[in-house]
Amino acid sequence: MSTDNTESTESKCGASTDGTTTDAAADTGSKCGASDSDSSGSSCGASSDEEEVGATVDDFEADPGRFVAVGLGPGQPDGMTARARSALLDAEHIVGYTTYVELLPDEVVEGAEDIYNTPMCGEVSRTEEAIDRALAGNDVAIIGSGDPNVYALAGLALEIIESKGATASMLDFDVVPGVPAAQSCAARVGAPLVNDTVSISLSDHLTDMPTIESRLHATAKEGFTISIYNPWSRKRRENYQKCCEILLEHRDPETPVGVVHAAGREDEQVEIVELQELPELGETDLVDMTTTLLVGNEDTYVWDDRMVTPRGYETKYDY
Ligand SMILES: C[S@@+](CC[C@H](N)C(=O)[O-])C[C@H]1O[C@@H](n2cnc3c(N)ncnc32)[C@H](O)[C@@H]1O
């Protein structure tokens, strides 16, 4: 196994027969024709540098390999599904954000021919790199925490495959689900989400803040339980405070909130607090980009250090 990162320049996929990179690749510095421009600039903030897809399906002459998006679950190897582990053991190349690569079990790392990791952001170039490697004939897994369908790269991968003139079928495209953060975090605080639940991400990188605010109002007003992803970063202090304000506008200040940092990882922290305590937690280690908030509805209560959201059985049965 070799481990790559963006510093390296040696091509691993070869969008042309002689093993050199395509013109598009040369323009962008990508190993496989992908754009190297990091959409983030910093912390995935908005940037004027649009990432563009480089190589198209016609630039590759090999028979394509397989492409699979694999959800790792919350982090620890035993939180991964057996199917995810097996898909990773089958992959020749594994592509992912550095933090997720560091979560891979040793046997997966040792078994892979090549691991390509990049720091936070650059999702488009990383996903394109993975697709180009598959178009060049390698069996590739792109990895992410939780599930590939929850604020993750499964959709982006299909969009990029389409934009290259390739098809999902030619890459045997597959998605291997993982346990999403909302569910692994819910499990740490009892049963906060057993009824109708809405997930909202406070990241305004791809959805603008007015839209996020309007979704928060609608959800909080309607009494859903809420799982809040991407709650806080240095650049998103205001989003977090705005979110707290909106929740407190619609919900009782004593509404229980599960605050779960790094579920299943070495630095896991778990607390159940009241909604009115949430604003002051924004500047603590408990709430950051590895935290998920689970906001109860009007029926949620705390019993024996666990959050309980009644499913509704009590309205039909005596127990
Ligand atoms: C880009 S989203 C990815 C979500 C992921 N695909 C999922 O299904 O959970 C990243 C956010 O997921 C949440 N998250 C991911 N892993 C977590 C963990 N181990 N503990 C708590 N929250 C986590 C955090 O809210 C983080 O900001």
mmCIF file of C-alpha atoms and ligand atoms in Angstrom:
data_model
loop_
_atom_site.group_PDB
_atom_site.id
_atom_site.type_symbol
_atom_site.label_atom_id
_atom_site.label_comp_id
_atom_site.label_asym_id
_atom_site.label_seq_id
_atom_site.Cartn_x
_atom_site.Cartn_y
_atom_site.Cartn_z
ATOM 1 C CA MET A 1 0.000 0.000 0.000
ATOM 2 C CA SER A 2 1.146 3.523 -0.643
ATOM 3 C CA THR A 3 -0.452 6.600 0.806
ATOM 4 C CA ASP A 4 -0.747 9.656 -1.355
ATOM 5 C CA ASN A 5 -1.681 13.150 -0.577
ATOM 6 C CA THR A 6 -1.988 16.281 -2.647
ATOM 7 C CA GLU A 7 1.761 16.935 -2.434
ATOM 8 C CA SER A 8 2.570 13.984 -4.649
ATOM 9 C CA THR A 9 2.639 14.338 -8.430
ATOM 10 C CA GLU A 10 3.080 10.793 -9.709
ATOM 11 C CA SER A 11 0.060 9.616 -11.717
ATOM 12 C CA LYS A 12 -1.802 6.647 -10.334
ATOM 13 C CA CYS A 13 -4.525 6.343 -12.897
ATOM 14 C CA GLY A 14 -3.256 7.560 -16.235
ATOM 15 C CA ALA A 15 -5.953 9.117 -18.342
ATOM 16 C CA SER A 16 -3.838 8.364 -21.433
ATOM 17 C CA THR A 17 -2.229 5.181 -22.739
ATOM 18 C CA ASP A 18 1.366 6.236 -22.226
ATOM 19 C CA GLY A 19 0.797 6.774 -18.546
ATOM 20 C CA THR A 20 1.133 10.515 -18.701
ATOM 21 C CA THR A 21 -1.601 12.847 -17.648
ATOM 22 C CA THR A 22 -3.973 14.469 -20.078
ATOM 23 C CA ASP A 23 -3.756 18.115 -21.036
ATOM 24 C CA ALA A 24 -6.606 18.800 -18.707
ATOM 25 C CA ALA A 25 -4.705 17.091 -15.975
ATOM 26 C CA ALA A 26 -1.576 19.026 -16.728
ATOM 27 C CA ASP A 27 -3.522 22.245 -16.524
ATOM 28 C CA THR A 28 -4.876 21.473 -13.137
ATOM 29 C CA GLY A 29 -2.053 19.558 -11.555
ATOM 30 C CA SER A 30 -4.331 16.597 -10.982
ATOM 31 C CA LYS A 31 -2.983 13.070 -11.172
ATOM 32 C CA CYS A 32 -6.016 11.792 -13.026
ATOM 33 C CA GLY A 33 -7.384 14.770 -14.870
ATOM 34 C CA ALA A 34 -9.202 16.174 -11.894
ATOM 35 C CA SER A 35 -9.235 19.825 -10.982
ATOM 36 C CA ASP A 36 -6.965 20.647 -8.088
ATOM 37 C CA SER A 37 -8.615 23.927 -7.232
ATOM 38 C CA ASP A 38 -9.869 23.750 -3.706
ATOM 39 C CA SER A 39 -13.381 25.121 -3.633
ATOM 40 C CA SER A 40 -12.932 26.063 -0.058
ATOM 41 C CA GLY A 41 -10.096 28.477 0.168
ATOM 42 C CA SER A 42 -10.540 27.856 3.869
ATOM 43 C CA SER A 43 -12.825 25.808 5.966
ATOM 44 C CA CYS A 44 -14.992 25.230 2.898
ATOM 45 C CA GLY A 45 -16.088 28.838 2.769
ATOM 46 C CA ALA A 46 -17.486 30.212 -0.463
ATOM 47 C CA SER A 47 -14.859 30.850 -3.071
ATOM 48 C CA SER A 48 -14.874 32.356 -6.514
ATOM 49 C CA ASP A 49 -12.744 29.447 -7.804
ATOM 50 C CA GLU A 50 -15.232 27.106 -9.386
ATOM 51 C CA GLU A 51 -13.938 23.554 -9.606
ATOM 52 C CA GLU A 52 -14.238 22.204 -13.107
ATOM 53 C CA VAL A 53 -14.321 18.665 -14.304
ATOM 54 C CA GLY A 54 -11.194 17.832 -16.296
ATOM 55 C CA ALA A 55 -10.875 14.545 -18.181
ATOM 56 C CA THR A 56 -13.904 13.038 -19.894
ATOM 57 C CA VAL A 57 -14.686 9.389 -20.478
ATOM 58 C CA ASP A 58 -13.024 9.600 -23.934
ATOM 59 C CA ASP A 59 -9.641 10.318 -22.338
ATOM 60 C CA PHE A 60 -9.497 6.814 -20.847
ATOM 61 C CA GLU A 61 -8.747 3.729 -22.903
ATOM 62 C CA ALA A 62 -8.726 1.026 -20.246
ATOM 63 C CA ASP A 63 -11.782 -1.032 -19.331
ATOM 64 C CA PRO A 64 -13.273 0.856 -16.404
ATOM 65 C CA GLY A 65 -12.978 -0.487 -12.883
ATOM 66 C CA ARG A 66 -15.687 -0.368 -10.215
ATOM 67 C CA PHE A 67 -16.635 2.687 -8.173
ATOM 68 C CA VAL A 68 -18.203 2.426 -4.753
ATOM 69 C CA ALA A 69 -19.109 5.102 -2.184
ATOM 70 C CA VAL A 70 -18.635 3.620 1.278
ATOM 71 C CA GLY A 71 -20.028 4.980 4.540
ATOM 72 C CA LEU A 72 -17.687 4.299 7.464
ATOM 73 C CA GLY A 73 -20.238 4.969 10.212
ATOM 74 C CA PRO A 74 -19.273 7.062 13.230
ATOM 75 C CA GLY A 75 -15.568 6.319 13.348
ATOM 76 C CA GLN A 76 -14.435 3.310 15.272
ATOM 77 C CA PRO A 77 -13.775 0.137 13.228
ATOM 78 C CA ASP A 78 -16.464 -1.833 15.070
ATOM 79 C CA GLY A 79 -19.042 0.797 14.106
ATOM 80 C CA MET A 80 -18.515 -0.071 10.444
ATOM 81 C CA THR A 81 -20.866 -2.521 8.737
ATOM 82 C CA ALA A 82 -19.491 -5.875 7.567
ATOM 83 C CA ARG A 83 -20.468 -4.884 4.028
ATOM 84 C CA ALA A 84 -18.475 -1.655 4.252
ATOM 85 C CA ARG A 85 -15.402 -3.508 5.494
ATOM 86 C CA SER A 86 -15.688 -6.042 2.726
ATOM 87 C CA ALA A 87 -16.124 -3.333 0.051
ATOM 88 C CA LEU A 88 -12.986 -1.603 1.338
ATOM 89 C CA LEU A 89 -10.999 -4.833 1.357
ATOM 90 C CA ASP A 90 -12.056 -5.395 -2.262
ATOM 91 C CA ALA A 91 -11.037 -1.893 -3.399
ATOM 92 C CA GLU A 92 -7.645 -1.362 -5.019
ATOM 93 C CA HIS A 93 -7.648 2.400 -4.452
ATOM 94 C CA ILE A 94 -9.242 4.208 -1.517
ATOM 95 C CA VAL A 95 -9.885 7.945 -1.722
ATOM 96 C CA GLY A 96 -10.977 10.195 1.128
ATOM 97 C CA TYR A 97 -10.579 13.162 3.378
ATOM 98 C CA THR A 98 -7.506 12.651 5.597
ATOM 99 C CA THR A 99 -9.491 12.384 8.831
ATOM 100 C CA TYR A 100 -11.572 9.532 7.426
ATOM 101 C CA VAL A 101 -8.530 7.739 6.030
ATOM 102 C CA GLU A 102 -7.062 7.839 9.537
ATOM 103 C CA LEU A 103 -10.177 6.036 10.798
ATOM 104 C CA LEU A 104 -9.693 3.048 8.490
ATOM 105 C CA PRO A 105 -8.930 -0.323 10.107
ATOM 106 C CA ASP A 106 -5.309 -1.459 9.709
ATOM 107 C CA GLU A 107 -6.239 -4.467 7.562
ATOM 108 C CA VAL A 108 -7.926 -2.152 5.045
ATOM 109 C CA VAL A 109 -4.940 0.206 4.909
ATOM 110 C CA GLU A 110 -2.505 -2.676 4.536
ATOM 111 C CA GLY A 111 -4.613 -4.356 1.838
ATOM 112 C CA ALA A 112 -5.057 -1.314 -0.397
ATOM 113 C CA GLU A 113 -2.776 -0.781 -3.372
ATOM 114 C CA ASP A 114 -3.035 2.982 -3.000
ATOM 115 C CA ILE A 115 -4.683 5.413 -0.623
ATOM 116 C CA TYR A 116 -5.238 8.978 -1.802
ATOM 117 C CA ASN A 117 -6.167 11.444 0.889
ATOM 118 C CA THR A 118 -6.608 15.184 0.873
ATOM 119 C CA PRO A 119 -7.284 17.630 3.685
ATOM 120 C CA MET A 120 -10.700 19.099 4.405
ATOM 121 C CA CYS A 121 -12.674 20.541 1.481
ATOM 122 C CA GLY A 122 -11.754 20.053 -2.171
ATOM 123 C CA GLU A 123 -14.653 17.591 -2.308
ATOM 124 C CA VAL A 124 -15.134 18.035 -6.040
ATOM 125 C CA SER A 125 -11.490 17.435 -6.955
ATOM 126 C CA ARG A 126 -11.236 14.495 -4.552
ATOM 127 C CA THR A 127 -14.377 12.881 -5.928
ATOM 128 C CA GLU A 128 -13.230 13.471 -9.489
ATOM 129 C CA GLU A 129 -9.851 11.949 -8.688
ATOM 130 C CA ALA A 130 -11.630 8.846 -7.430
ATOM 131 C CA ILE A 131 -13.809 8.634 -10.548
ATOM 132 C CA ASP A 132 -10.853 9.113 -12.895
ATOM 133 C CA ARG A 133 -9.008 6.319 -11.162
ATOM 134 C CA ALA A 134 -12.014 4.052 -11.726
ATOM 135 C CA LEU A 135 -12.325 5.142 -15.383
ATOM 136 C CA ALA A 136 -8.646 4.266 -15.744
ATOM 137 C CA GLY A 137 -9.382 0.666 -14.760
ATOM 138 C CA ASN A 138 -8.967 0.563 -10.972
ATOM 139 C CA ASP A 139 -11.520 -0.635 -8.442
ATOM 140 C CA VAL A 140 -12.019 2.460 -6.305
ATOM 141 C CA ALA A 141 -13.779 3.201 -3.024
ATOM 142 C CA ILE A 142 -14.466 6.762 -1.954
ATOM 143 C CA ILE A 143 -15.028 6.964 1.774
ATOM 144 C CA GLY A 144 -16.777 9.281 4.187
ATOM 145 C CA SER A 145 -18.066 9.253 7.738
ATOM 146 C CA GLY A 146 -21.586 8.083 8.466
ATOM 147 C CA ASP A 147 -23.585 7.399 5.325
ATOM 148 C CA PRO A 148 -22.778 8.460 1.739
ATOM 149 C CA ASN A 149 -26.326 9.815 1.348
ATOM 150 C CA VAL A 150 -26.215 12.177 4.327
ATOM 151 C CA TYR A 151 -24.453 15.477 3.510
ATOM 152 C CA ALA A 152 -21.916 13.388 1.653
ATOM 153 C CA LEU A 153 -20.492 12.532 -1.730
ATOM 154 C CA ALA A 154 -22.769 9.890 -3.279
ATOM 155 C CA GLY A 155 -24.796 12.459 -5.229
ATOM 156 C CA LEU A 156 -21.750 14.479 -6.259
ATOM 157 C CA ALA A 157 -20.120 11.299 -7.571
ATOM 158 C CA LEU A 158 -23.094 10.533 -9.817
ATOM 159 C CA GLU A 159 -23.191 14.132 -11.056
ATOM 160 C CA ILE A 160 -19.484 14.066 -11.953
ATOM 161 C CA ILE A 161 -19.763 10.671 -13.651
ATOM 162 C CA GLU A 162 -22.600 12.092 -15.754
ATOM 163 C CA SER A 163 -20.672 15.284 -16.575
ATOM 164 C CA LYS A 164 -17.757 13.204 -17.871
ATOM 165 C CA GLY A 165 -20.002 11.468 -20.377
ATOM 166 C CA ALA A 166 -19.607 8.186 -18.484
ATOM 167 C CA THR A 167 -22.415 6.171 -16.906
ATOM 168 C CA ALA A 168 -22.986 4.772 -13.451
ATOM 169 C CA SER A 169 -23.499 1.327 -14.944
ATOM 170 C CA MET A 170 -20.139 1.223 -16.724
ATOM 171 C CA LEU A 171 -18.473 1.781 -13.317
ATOM 172 C CA ASP A 172 -20.778 -0.660 -11.570
ATOM 173 C CA PHE A 173 -21.548 2.316 -9.289
ATOM 174 C CA ASP A 174 -22.649 1.245 -5.841
ATOM 175 C CA VAL A 175 -23.343 2.844 -2.470
ATOM 176 C CA VAL A 176 -22.556 0.981 0.734
ATOM 177 C CA PRO A 177 -24.514 2.565 3.579
ATOM 178 C CA GLY A 178 -23.067 3.421 6.969
ATOM 179 C CA VAL A 179 -24.650 4.458 10.254
ATOM 180 C CA PRO A 180 -25.328 8.218 9.994
ATOM 181 C CA ALA A 181 -24.097 10.528 12.772
ATOM 182 C CA ALA A 182 -27.654 11.375 13.856
ATOM 183 C CA GLN A 183 -28.289 7.719 14.621
ATOM 184 C CA SER A 184 -24.930 6.933 16.267
ATOM 185 C CA CYS A 185 -25.270 10.095 18.353
ATOM 186 C CA ALA A 186 -28.895 9.351 19.247
ATOM 187 C CA ALA A 187 -27.808 5.971 20.537
ATOM 188 C CA ARG A 188 -25.445 7.686 22.987
ATOM 189 C CA VAL A 189 -28.230 9.685 24.661
ATOM 190 C CA GLY A 190 -31.101 7.189 24.789
ATOM 191 C CA ALA A 191 -34.028 7.531 22.374
ATOM 192 C CA PRO A 192 -34.329 11.162 21.265
ATOM 193 C CA LEU A 193 -35.344 10.684 17.623
ATOM 194 C CA VAL A 194 -37.895 7.888 17.501
ATOM 195 C CA ASN A 195 -40.582 10.026 15.889
ATOM 196 C CA ASP A 196 -40.664 12.268 12.794
ATOM 197 C CA THR A 197 -37.232 13.888 12.563
ATOM 198 C CA VAL A 198 -35.651 16.458 10.258
ATOM 199 C CA SER A 199 -31.904 16.858 9.701
ATOM 200 C CA ILE A 200 -30.493 20.313 9.082
ATOM 201 C CA SER A 201 -26.886 21.240 8.355
ATOM 202 C CA LEU A 202 -25.684 24.665 9.496
ATOM 203 C CA SER A 203 -22.951 24.660 6.869
ATOM 204 C CA ASP A 204 -23.605 27.596 4.560
ATOM 205 C CA HIS A 205 -20.945 26.459 2.104
ATOM 206 C CA LEU A 206 -23.516 25.044 -0.334
ATOM 207 C CA THR A 207 -26.856 26.260 1.068
ATOM 208 C CA ASP A 208 -27.189 29.940 1.912
ATOM 209 C CA MET A 209 -27.923 31.014 5.477
ATOM 210 C CA PRO A 210 -31.358 32.588 4.791
ATOM 211 C CA THR A 211 -32.500 29.216 3.406
ATOM 212 C CA ILE A 212 -31.087 27.385 6.420
ATOM 213 C CA GLU A 213 -32.834 29.839 8.758
ATOM 214 C CA SER A 214 -36.148 29.404 6.998
ATOM 215 C CA ARG A 215 -35.829 25.596 7.227
ATOM 216 C CA LEU A 216 -35.017 25.874 10.931
ATOM 217 C CA HIS A 217 -38.104 28.037 11.536
ATOM 218 C CA ALA A 218 -40.367 25.635 9.645
ATOM 219 C CA THR A 219 -38.973 22.558 11.382
ATOM 220 C CA ALA A 220 -38.899 23.988 14.891
ATOM 221 C CA LYS A 221 -42.430 25.365 14.504
ATOM 222 C CA GLU A 222 -43.832 22.023 13.337
ATOM 223 C CA GLY A 223 -42.559 20.103 16.343
ATOM 224 C CA PHE A 224 -40.194 17.670 14.599
ATOM 225 C CA THR A 225 -37.254 16.363 16.532
ATOM 226 C CA ILE A 226 -34.176 17.822 14.853
ATOM 227 C CA SER A 227 -30.686 16.548 14.235
ATOM 228 C CA ILE A 228 -28.325 19.414 13.548
ATOM 229 C CA TYR A 229 -25.160 18.665 11.595
ATOM 230 C CA ASN A 230 -22.116 20.936 11.130
ATOM 231 C CA PRO A 231 -23.208 23.060 14.092
ATOM 232 C CA TRP A 232 -20.154 25.200 14.733
ATOM 233 C CA SER A 233 -16.820 26.268 13.308
ATOM 234 C CA ARG A 234 -14.776 29.406 13.794
ATOM 235 C CA LYS A 235 -16.314 30.735 10.594
ATOM 236 C CA ARG A 236 -19.807 29.648 11.585
ATOM 237 C CA ARG A 237 -20.119 31.121 15.061
ATOM 238 C CA GLU A 238 -22.973 33.338 13.889
ATOM 239 C CA ASN A 239 -24.848 30.457 12.256
ATOM 240 C CA TYR A 240 -24.778 28.553 15.529
ATOM 241 C CA GLN A 241 -26.036 31.532 17.543
ATOM 242 C CA LYS A 242 -28.753 32.223 14.961
ATOM 243 C CA CYS A 243 -29.820 28.589 15.109
ATOM 244 C CA CYS A 244 -30.086 28.762 18.931
ATOM 245 C CA GLU A 245 -32.180 31.942 18.651
ATOM 246 C CA ILE A 246 -34.596 30.342 16.191
ATOM 247 C CA LEU A 247 -34.972 27.179 18.256
ATOM 248 C CA LEU A 248 -35.639 29.234 21.402
ATOM 249 C CA GLU A 249 -38.227 31.265 19.517
ATOM 250 C CA HIS A 250 -40.325 28.137 18.894
ATOM 251 C CA ARG A 251 -39.421 25.697 21.657
ATOM 252 C CA ASP A 252 -39.582 25.629 25.437
ATOM 253 C CA PRO A 253 -36.199 26.733 26.878
ATOM 254 C CA GLU A 254 -36.153 23.504 28.909
ATOM 255 C CA THR A 255 -36.420 21.281 25.823
ATOM 256 C CA PRO A 256 -33.781 18.545 26.144
ATOM 257 C CA VAL A 257 -30.924 18.626 23.650
ATOM 258 C CA GLY A 258 -28.398 15.824 23.202
ATOM 259 C CA VAL A 259 -24.947 17.179 22.420
ATOM 260 C CA VAL A 260 -22.669 14.467 21.080
ATOM 261 C CA HIS A 261 -19.094 15.212 20.104
ATOM 262 C CA ALA A 262 -17.101 12.622 18.130
ATOM 263 C CA ALA A 263 -19.415 9.665 18.729
ATOM 264 C CA GLY A 264 -17.496 6.416 18.742
ATOM 265 C CA ARG A 265 -14.102 8.100 18.582
ATOM 266 C CA GLU A 266 -11.381 8.491 21.210
ATOM 267 C CA ASP A 267 -12.408 12.049 22.063
ATOM 268 C CA GLU A 268 -16.120 11.314 22.415
ATOM 269 C CA GLN A 269 -18.068 13.633 24.750
ATOM 270 C CA VAL A 270 -21.769 13.336 25.465
ATOM 271 C CA GLU A 271 -24.085 15.677 27.356
ATOM 272 C CA ILE A 272 -27.805 16.229 27.675
ATOM 273 C CA VAL A 273 -28.558 19.912 28.222
ATOM 274 C CA GLU A 274 -31.542 22.242 28.117
ATOM 275 C CA LEU A 275 -32.117 24.275 24.970
ATOM 276 C CA GLN A 276 -31.491 27.514 26.881
ATOM 277 C CA GLU A 277 -27.937 26.324 27.698
ATOM 278 C CA LEU A 278 -27.060 25.768 24.063
ATOM 279 C CA PRO A 279 -25.855 29.299 23.148
ATOM 280 C CA GLU A 280 -23.087 29.286 25.757
ATOM 281 C CA LEU A 281 -21.789 25.897 24.555
ATOM 282 C CA GLY A 282 -20.778 27.415 21.216
ATOM 283 C CA GLU A 283 -17.382 28.425 22.547
ATOM 284 C CA THR A 284 -16.606 25.128 24.277
ATOM 285 C CA ASP A 285 -14.834 21.985 23.027
ATOM 286 C CA LEU A 286 -18.131 20.145 23.168
ATOM 287 C CA VAL A 287 -19.562 21.848 20.090
ATOM 288 C CA ASP A 288 -17.518 21.913 16.899
ATOM 289 C CA MET A 289 -17.453 20.364 13.433
ATOM 290 C CA THR A 290 -17.492 16.845 14.891
ATOM 291 C CA THR A 291 -20.606 17.432 16.972
ATOM 292 C CA THR A 292 -24.218 16.608 16.244
ATOM 293 C CA LEU A 293 -27.066 18.219 18.187
ATOM 294 C CA LEU A 294 -30.269 16.298 18.795
ATOM 295 C CA VAL A 295 -33.106 18.644 19.687
ATOM 296 C CA GLY A 296 -36.144 17.091 21.318
ATOM 297 C CA ASN A 297 -39.752 17.924 20.458
ATOM 298 C CA GLU A 298 -42.453 19.145 22.847
ATOM 299 C CA ASP A 299 -42.922 15.600 24.253
ATOM 300 C CA THR A 300 -39.256 14.763 24.804
ATOM 301 C CA TYR A 301 -38.166 14.387 28.421
ATOM 302 C CA VAL A 302 -35.115 13.209 30.348
ATOM 303 C CA TRP A 303 -35.404 10.080 32.465
ATOM 304 C CA ASP A 304 -32.525 8.322 34.191
ATOM 305 C CA ASP A 305 -29.955 10.368 32.239
ATOM 306 C CA ARG A 306 -31.533 9.417 28.903
ATOM 307 C CA MET A 307 -33.584 11.429 26.441
ATOM 308 C CA VAL A 308 -36.969 9.860 25.758
ATOM 309 C CA THR A 309 -39.158 10.948 22.838
ATOM 310 C CA PRO A 310 -42.431 9.043 23.016
ATOM 311 C CA ARG A 311 -43.335 7.318 19.756
ATOM 312 C CA GLY A 312 -47.056 7.597 20.548
ATOM 313 C CA TYR A 313 -47.756 4.104 21.888
ATOM 314 C CA GLU A 314 -48.898 5.693 25.156
ATOM 315 C CA THR A 315 -51.913 7.152 23.361
ATOM 316 C CA LYS A 316 -53.123 3.666 22.327
ATOM 317 C CA TYR A 317 -51.875 1.264 24.968
ATOM 318 C CA ASP A 318 -51.688 1.076 28.750
ATOM 319 C CA TYR A 319 -48.254 0.248 30.113
HETATM 320 C C1 LIG B 1 -20.315 16.551 6.170
HETATM 321 S S1 LIG B 1 -21.306 15.912 7.450
HETATM 322 C C2 LIG B 1 -21.185 14.201 7.087
HETATM 323 C C3 LIG B 1 -22.299 13.379 7.677
HETATM 324 C C4 LIG B 1 -22.150 11.903 7.466
HETATM 325 N N1 LIG B 1 -22.192 11.549 6.065
HETATM 326 C C5 LIG B 1 -23.196 11.101 8.237
HETATM 327 O O1 LIG B 1 -23.932 10.316 7.630
HETATM 328 O O2 LIG B 1 -23.202 11.211 9.444
HETATM 329 C C6 LIG B 1 -20.258 16.101 8.849
HETATM 330 C C7 LIG B 1 -21.056 16.295 10.114
HETATM 331 O O3 LIG B 1 -21.526 15.032 10.577
HETATM 332 C C8 LIG B 1 -21.550 15.023 11.980
HETATM 333 N N2 LIG B 1 -20.674 13.931 12.459
HETATM 334 C C9 LIG B 1 -19.907 13.127 11.698
HETATM 335 N N3 LIG B 1 -19.285 12.210 12.463
HETATM 336 C C10 LIG B 1 -19.685 12.439 13.733
HETATM 337 C C11 LIG B 1 -19.389 11.821 14.974
HETATM 338 N N4 LIG B 1 -18.565 10.770 15.050
HETATM 339 N N5 LIG B 1 -19.969 12.325 16.101
HETATM 340 C C12 LIG B 1 -20.811 13.371 16.033
HETATM 341 N N6 LIG B 1 -21.139 13.989 14.889
HETATM 342 C C13 LIG B 1 -20.576 13.533 13.744
HETATM 343 C C14 LIG B 1 -21.065 16.391 12.456
HETATM 344 O O4 LIG B 1 -22.208 17.215 12.641
HETATM 345 C C15 LIG B 1 -20.260 16.848 11.278
HETATM 346 O O5 LIG B 1 -20.161 18.259 11.233
#
